[in-house]
Tab-separated table of C-alpha atoms in Angstrom:
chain	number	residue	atom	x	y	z
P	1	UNK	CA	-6.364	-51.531	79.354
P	2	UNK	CA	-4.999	-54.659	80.026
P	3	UNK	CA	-6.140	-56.649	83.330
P	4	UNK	CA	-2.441	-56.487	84.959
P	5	UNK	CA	-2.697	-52.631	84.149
P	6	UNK	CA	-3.799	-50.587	87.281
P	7	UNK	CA	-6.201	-47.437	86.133
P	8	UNK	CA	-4.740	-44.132	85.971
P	9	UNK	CA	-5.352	-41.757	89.273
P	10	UNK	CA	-8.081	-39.154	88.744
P	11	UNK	CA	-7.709	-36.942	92.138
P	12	UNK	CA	-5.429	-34.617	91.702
P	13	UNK	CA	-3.075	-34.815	94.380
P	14	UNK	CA	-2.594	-38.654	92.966
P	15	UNK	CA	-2.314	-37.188	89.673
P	16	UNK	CA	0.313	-35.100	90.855
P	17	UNK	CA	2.490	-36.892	92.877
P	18	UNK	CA	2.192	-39.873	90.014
P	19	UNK	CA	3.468	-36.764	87.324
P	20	UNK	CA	6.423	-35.669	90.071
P	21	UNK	CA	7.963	-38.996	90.447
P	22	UNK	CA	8.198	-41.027	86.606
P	23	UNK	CA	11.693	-40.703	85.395
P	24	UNK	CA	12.484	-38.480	82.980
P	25	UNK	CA	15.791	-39.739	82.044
P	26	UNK	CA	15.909	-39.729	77.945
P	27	UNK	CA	13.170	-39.083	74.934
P	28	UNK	CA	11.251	-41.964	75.574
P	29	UNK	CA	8.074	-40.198	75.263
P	30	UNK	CA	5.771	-43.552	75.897
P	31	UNK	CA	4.635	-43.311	79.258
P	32	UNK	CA	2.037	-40.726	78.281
P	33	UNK	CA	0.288	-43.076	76.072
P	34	UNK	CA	-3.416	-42.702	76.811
P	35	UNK	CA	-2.095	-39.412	79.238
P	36	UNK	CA	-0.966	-36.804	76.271
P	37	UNK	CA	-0.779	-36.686	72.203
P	38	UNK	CA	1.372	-34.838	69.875
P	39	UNK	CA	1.240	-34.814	65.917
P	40	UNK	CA	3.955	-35.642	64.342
P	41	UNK	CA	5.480	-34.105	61.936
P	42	UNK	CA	4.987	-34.836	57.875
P	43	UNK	CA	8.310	-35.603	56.885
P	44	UNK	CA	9.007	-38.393	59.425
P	45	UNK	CA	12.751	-37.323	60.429
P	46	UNK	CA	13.972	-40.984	62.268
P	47	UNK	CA	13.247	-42.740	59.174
P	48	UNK	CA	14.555	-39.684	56.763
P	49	UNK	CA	17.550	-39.788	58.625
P	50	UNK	CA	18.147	-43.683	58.616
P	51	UNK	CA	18.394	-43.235	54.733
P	52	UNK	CA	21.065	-40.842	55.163
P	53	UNK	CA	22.757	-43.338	57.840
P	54	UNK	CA	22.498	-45.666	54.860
P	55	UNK	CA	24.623	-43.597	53.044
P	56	UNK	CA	27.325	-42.323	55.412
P	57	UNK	CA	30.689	-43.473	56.223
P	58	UNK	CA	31.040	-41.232	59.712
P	59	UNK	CA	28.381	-39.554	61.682
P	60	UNK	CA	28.080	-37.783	64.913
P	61	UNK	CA	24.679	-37.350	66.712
P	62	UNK	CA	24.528	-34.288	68.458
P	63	UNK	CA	22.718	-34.063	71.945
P	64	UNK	CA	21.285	-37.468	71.586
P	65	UNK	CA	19.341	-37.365	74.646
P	66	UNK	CA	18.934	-41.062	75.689
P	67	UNK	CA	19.991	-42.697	72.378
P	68	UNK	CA	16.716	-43.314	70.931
P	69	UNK	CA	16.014	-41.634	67.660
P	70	UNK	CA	19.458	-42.503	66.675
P	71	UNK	CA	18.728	-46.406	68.071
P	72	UNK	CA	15.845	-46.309	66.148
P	73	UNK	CA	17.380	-44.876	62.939
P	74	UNK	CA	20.408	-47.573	63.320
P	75	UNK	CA	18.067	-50.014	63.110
P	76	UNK	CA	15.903	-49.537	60.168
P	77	UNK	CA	18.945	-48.360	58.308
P	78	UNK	CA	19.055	-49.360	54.644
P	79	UNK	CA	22.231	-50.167	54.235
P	80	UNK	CA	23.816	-53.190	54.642
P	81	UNK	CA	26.570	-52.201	56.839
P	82	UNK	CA	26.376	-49.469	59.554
P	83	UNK	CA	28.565	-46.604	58.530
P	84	UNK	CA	32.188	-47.089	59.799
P	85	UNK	CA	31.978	-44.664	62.944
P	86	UNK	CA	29.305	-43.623	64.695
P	87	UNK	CA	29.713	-40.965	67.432
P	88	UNK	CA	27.121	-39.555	69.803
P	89	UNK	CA	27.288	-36.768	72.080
P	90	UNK	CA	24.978	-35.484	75.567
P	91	UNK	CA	25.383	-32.780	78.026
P	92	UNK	CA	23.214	-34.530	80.473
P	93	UNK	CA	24.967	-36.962	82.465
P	94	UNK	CA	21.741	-39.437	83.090
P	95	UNK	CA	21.217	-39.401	79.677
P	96	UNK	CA	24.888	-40.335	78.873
P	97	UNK	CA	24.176	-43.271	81.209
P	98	UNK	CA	21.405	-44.092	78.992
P	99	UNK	CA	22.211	-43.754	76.050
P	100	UNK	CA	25.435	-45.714	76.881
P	101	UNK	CA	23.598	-48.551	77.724
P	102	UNK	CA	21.535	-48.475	74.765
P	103	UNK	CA	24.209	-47.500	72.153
P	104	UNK	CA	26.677	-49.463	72.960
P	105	UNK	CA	25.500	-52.478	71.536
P	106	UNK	CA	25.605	-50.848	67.994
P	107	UNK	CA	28.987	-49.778	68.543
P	108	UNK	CA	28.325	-46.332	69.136
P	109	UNK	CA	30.442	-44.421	71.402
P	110	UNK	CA	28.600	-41.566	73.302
P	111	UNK	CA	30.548	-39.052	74.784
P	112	UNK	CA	29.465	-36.274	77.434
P	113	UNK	CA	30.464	-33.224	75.813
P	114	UNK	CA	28.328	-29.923	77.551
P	115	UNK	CA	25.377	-28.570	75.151
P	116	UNK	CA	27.736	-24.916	75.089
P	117	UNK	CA	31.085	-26.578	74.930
P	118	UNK	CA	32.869	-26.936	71.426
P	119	UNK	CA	32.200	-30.516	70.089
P	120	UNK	CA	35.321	-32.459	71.042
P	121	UNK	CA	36.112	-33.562	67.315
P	122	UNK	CA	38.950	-32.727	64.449
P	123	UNK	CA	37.892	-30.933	61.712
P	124	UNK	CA	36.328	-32.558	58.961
P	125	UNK	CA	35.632	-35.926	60.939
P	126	UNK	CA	32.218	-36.334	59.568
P	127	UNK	CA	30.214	-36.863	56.652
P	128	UNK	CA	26.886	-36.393	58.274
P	129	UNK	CA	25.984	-34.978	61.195
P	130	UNK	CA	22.245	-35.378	62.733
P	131	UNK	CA	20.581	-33.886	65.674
P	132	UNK	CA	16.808	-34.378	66.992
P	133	UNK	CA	15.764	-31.342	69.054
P	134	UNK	CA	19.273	-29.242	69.898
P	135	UNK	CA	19.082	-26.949	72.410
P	136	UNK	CA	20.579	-24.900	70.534
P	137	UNK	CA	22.436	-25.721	67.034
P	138	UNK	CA	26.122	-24.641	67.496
P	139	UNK	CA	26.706	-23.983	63.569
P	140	UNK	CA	30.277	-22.438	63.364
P	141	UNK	CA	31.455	-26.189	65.713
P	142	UNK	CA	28.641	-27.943	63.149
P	143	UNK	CA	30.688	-26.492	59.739
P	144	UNK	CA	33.612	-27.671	61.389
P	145	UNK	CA	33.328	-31.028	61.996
P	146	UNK	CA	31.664	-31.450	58.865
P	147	UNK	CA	34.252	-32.657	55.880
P	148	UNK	CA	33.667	-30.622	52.505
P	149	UNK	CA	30.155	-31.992	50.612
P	150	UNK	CA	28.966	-33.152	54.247
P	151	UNK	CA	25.305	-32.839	55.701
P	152	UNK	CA	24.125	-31.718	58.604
P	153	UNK	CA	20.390	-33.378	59.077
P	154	UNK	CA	18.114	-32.176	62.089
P	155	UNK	CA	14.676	-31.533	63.017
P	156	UNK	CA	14.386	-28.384	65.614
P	157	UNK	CA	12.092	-26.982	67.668
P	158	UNK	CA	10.505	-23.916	66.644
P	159	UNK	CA	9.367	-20.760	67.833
P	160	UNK	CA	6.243	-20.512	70.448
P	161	UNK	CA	6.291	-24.600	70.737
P	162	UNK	CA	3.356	-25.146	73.153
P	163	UNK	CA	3.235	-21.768	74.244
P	164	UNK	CA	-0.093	-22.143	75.326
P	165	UNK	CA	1.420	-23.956	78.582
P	166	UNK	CA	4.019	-21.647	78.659
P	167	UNK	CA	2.088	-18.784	79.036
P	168	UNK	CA	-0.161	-20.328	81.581
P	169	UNK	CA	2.237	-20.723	83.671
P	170	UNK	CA	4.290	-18.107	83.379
P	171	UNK	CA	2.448	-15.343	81.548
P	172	UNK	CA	2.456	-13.397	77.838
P	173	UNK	CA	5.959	-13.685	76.829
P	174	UNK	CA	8.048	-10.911	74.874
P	175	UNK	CA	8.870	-11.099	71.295
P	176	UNK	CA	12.129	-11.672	71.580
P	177	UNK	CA	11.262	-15.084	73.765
P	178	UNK	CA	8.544	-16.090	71.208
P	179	UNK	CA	10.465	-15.741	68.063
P	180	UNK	CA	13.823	-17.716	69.729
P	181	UNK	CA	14.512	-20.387	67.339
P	182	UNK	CA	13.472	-18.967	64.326
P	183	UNK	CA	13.679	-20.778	60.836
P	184	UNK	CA	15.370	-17.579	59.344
P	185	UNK	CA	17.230	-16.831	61.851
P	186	UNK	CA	18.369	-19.835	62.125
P	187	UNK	CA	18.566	-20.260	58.256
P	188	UNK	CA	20.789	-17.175	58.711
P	189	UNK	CA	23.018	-18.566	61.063
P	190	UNK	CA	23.860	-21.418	58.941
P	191	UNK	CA	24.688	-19.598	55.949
P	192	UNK	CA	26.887	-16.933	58.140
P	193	UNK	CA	29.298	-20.328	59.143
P	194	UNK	CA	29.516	-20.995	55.796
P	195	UNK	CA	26.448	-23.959	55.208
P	196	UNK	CA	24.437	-24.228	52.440
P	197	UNK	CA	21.234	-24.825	53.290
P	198	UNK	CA	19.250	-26.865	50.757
P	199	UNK	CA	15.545	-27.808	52.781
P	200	UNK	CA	13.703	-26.109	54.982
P	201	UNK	CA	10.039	-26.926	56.366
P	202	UNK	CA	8.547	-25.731	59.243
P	203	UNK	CA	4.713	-27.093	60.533
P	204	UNK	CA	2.818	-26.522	63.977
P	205	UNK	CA	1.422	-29.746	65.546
P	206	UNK	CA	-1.678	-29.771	67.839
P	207	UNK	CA	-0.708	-31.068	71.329
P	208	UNK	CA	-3.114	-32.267	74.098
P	209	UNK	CA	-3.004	-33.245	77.507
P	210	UNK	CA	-5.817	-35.072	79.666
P	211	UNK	CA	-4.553	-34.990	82.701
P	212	UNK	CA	-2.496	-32.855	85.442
P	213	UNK	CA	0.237	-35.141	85.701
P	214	UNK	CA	0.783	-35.450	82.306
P	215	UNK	CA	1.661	-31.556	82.597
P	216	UNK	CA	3.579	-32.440	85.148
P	217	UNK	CA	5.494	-34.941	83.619
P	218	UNK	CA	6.001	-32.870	80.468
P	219	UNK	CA	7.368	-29.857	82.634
P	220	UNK	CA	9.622	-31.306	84.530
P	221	UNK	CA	11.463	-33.706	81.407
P	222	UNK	CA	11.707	-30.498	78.948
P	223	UNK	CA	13.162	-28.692	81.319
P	224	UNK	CA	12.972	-25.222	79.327
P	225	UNK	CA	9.508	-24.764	79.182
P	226	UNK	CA	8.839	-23.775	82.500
P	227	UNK	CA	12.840	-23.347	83.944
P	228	UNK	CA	12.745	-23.644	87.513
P	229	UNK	CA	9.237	-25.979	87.672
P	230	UNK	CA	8.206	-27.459	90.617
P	231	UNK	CA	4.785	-28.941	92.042
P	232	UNK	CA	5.322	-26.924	95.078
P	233	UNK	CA	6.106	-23.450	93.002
P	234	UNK	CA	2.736	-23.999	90.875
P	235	UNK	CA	0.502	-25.585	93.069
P	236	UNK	CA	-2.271	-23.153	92.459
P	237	UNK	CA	-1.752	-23.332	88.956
P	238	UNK	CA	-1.671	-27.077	88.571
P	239	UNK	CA	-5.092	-26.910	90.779
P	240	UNK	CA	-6.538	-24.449	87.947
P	241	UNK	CA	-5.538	-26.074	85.126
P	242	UNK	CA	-6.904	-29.606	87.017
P	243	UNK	CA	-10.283	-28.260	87.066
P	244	UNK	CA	-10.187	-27.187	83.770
P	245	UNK	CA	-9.509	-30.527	82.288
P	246	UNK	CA	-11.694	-32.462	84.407
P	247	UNK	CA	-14.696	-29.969	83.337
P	248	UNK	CA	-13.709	-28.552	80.234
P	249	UNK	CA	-11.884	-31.589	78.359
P	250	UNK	CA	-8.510	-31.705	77.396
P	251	UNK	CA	-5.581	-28.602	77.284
P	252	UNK	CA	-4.601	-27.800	73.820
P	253	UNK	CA	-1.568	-26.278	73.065
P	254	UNK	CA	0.617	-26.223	69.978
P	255	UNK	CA	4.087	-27.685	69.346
P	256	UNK	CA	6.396	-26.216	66.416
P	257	UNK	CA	9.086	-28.253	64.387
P	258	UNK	CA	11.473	-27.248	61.780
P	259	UNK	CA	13.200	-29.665	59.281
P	260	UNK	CA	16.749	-28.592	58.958
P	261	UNK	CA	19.139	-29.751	56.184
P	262	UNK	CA	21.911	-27.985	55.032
P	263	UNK	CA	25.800	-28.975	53.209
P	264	UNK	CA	29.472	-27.855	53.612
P	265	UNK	CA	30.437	-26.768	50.190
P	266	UNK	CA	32.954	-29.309	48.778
């Protein structure tokens, strides 16, 4: 800690109203530096998929969130020359805002296009098409879009991701809620719209959180986790889990990620 940096609050009702009131606008994940960890995945997808950028004429991110993996990827990019057209798309319209902003400057154009709608594109308009964390992959639109011999390149969430916090919350799930977003299924689903898919790897990633408003924070910017969170709702829960940190040392929980690559046949 820095001398300009003010400590973090340790009672919890500073904890919590510090967790209710960060932005969560975009995937900029840095404000729980020191507050939360997450592995990362072994196959590093921003820089695997600024290789492909290298490579690719047109490409359309898919729920882009704020911009930032694909800001990221533009950057480090190995090519000496962007590809021609660069598209993004977001349901959320703070994000769009966001990622806008940041974009922009690369030439990207983002458009707000809803996660369920069809993706507002001709057929065949892409070579490559990448997505970080989809809420859910739409693959017949994906095939679609995708000229013959084109890629689609995402990392996904997996099945049970930190359903240790889940569960807290909201108590043993069924099966049919812990085995959503499913490698083969998904796997499945890809080959049904006509992809062939050519890498899959799935790991789980130990997560921890030190604090309560950390939780917080993480609840209320991935939305789906808890759907319907609020401090108010979970109070007693929040208090729980507050004492268990503060005696017991950190909440584990465990996130899951998928690496998803598959082509249109040409």
């Amino acid at each position: 800690m820095t001398e300009n940096q003010e400590p973090h609050p340790t009672t919890f009702e500073d904890l919590l109203a510090e967790g209710a009131c960060v932005p969560t606008e975009g995937w900029d994940f840095s404000w729980f530096e020191g507050r939360a960890t997450e592995a990362r995945p072994s196959w590093g997808y921003a820089v695997s998929m600024s290789e492909r950028l290298g490579r690719a004429t047109a490409v359309l991110d898919v729920q882009t969130g704020g911009g930032e993996v694909l800001d990221f990827a533009l950057a480090t990019a190995s090519a000496p020359k962007p590809p021609l057209l660069t598209v993004a798309t977001e349901g959320w319209r703070p994000n769009v805002a966001k990622a806008t902003a940041l974009l922009r400057p690369r030439g990207v154009a983002v458009v707000a296009a809803a996660e369920d709608d069809p993706l507002p594109f001709a057929d065949g308009a892409f070579d490559l098409v990448v997505s970080r964390h989809p809420v859910r992959p739409h693959w017949e639109e994906i095939a679609r879009v995708l000229q013959p011999g084109g890629t689609y390149f995402a990392q996904h969430v997996g099945p049970s991701s930190a359903f240790e916090l889940v569960e807290y919350f909201l108590g043993p799930q069924p099966d049919g809620v812990r085995s959503a977003r499913h490698p083969d299924r998904e796997r499945a689903d890809a080959e049904a719209a006509g992809l062939d898919v050519v890498d899959l790897r799935a790991e789980r990633l130990r997560m921890e959180f030190h604090d309560i408003g950390a939780v917080v924070h993480f609840l209320r910017k991935v939305v789906w986790m808890v759907p319907g969170f609020t401090v108010e709702a979970y109070e007693p829960r929040l208090r729980e889990l507050h004492e268990r940190i503060r005696t017991e040392g950190p909440f584990v929980a465990h996130s899951t990620r998928h690496l998803f690559e598959a082509r249109k046949p040409g």
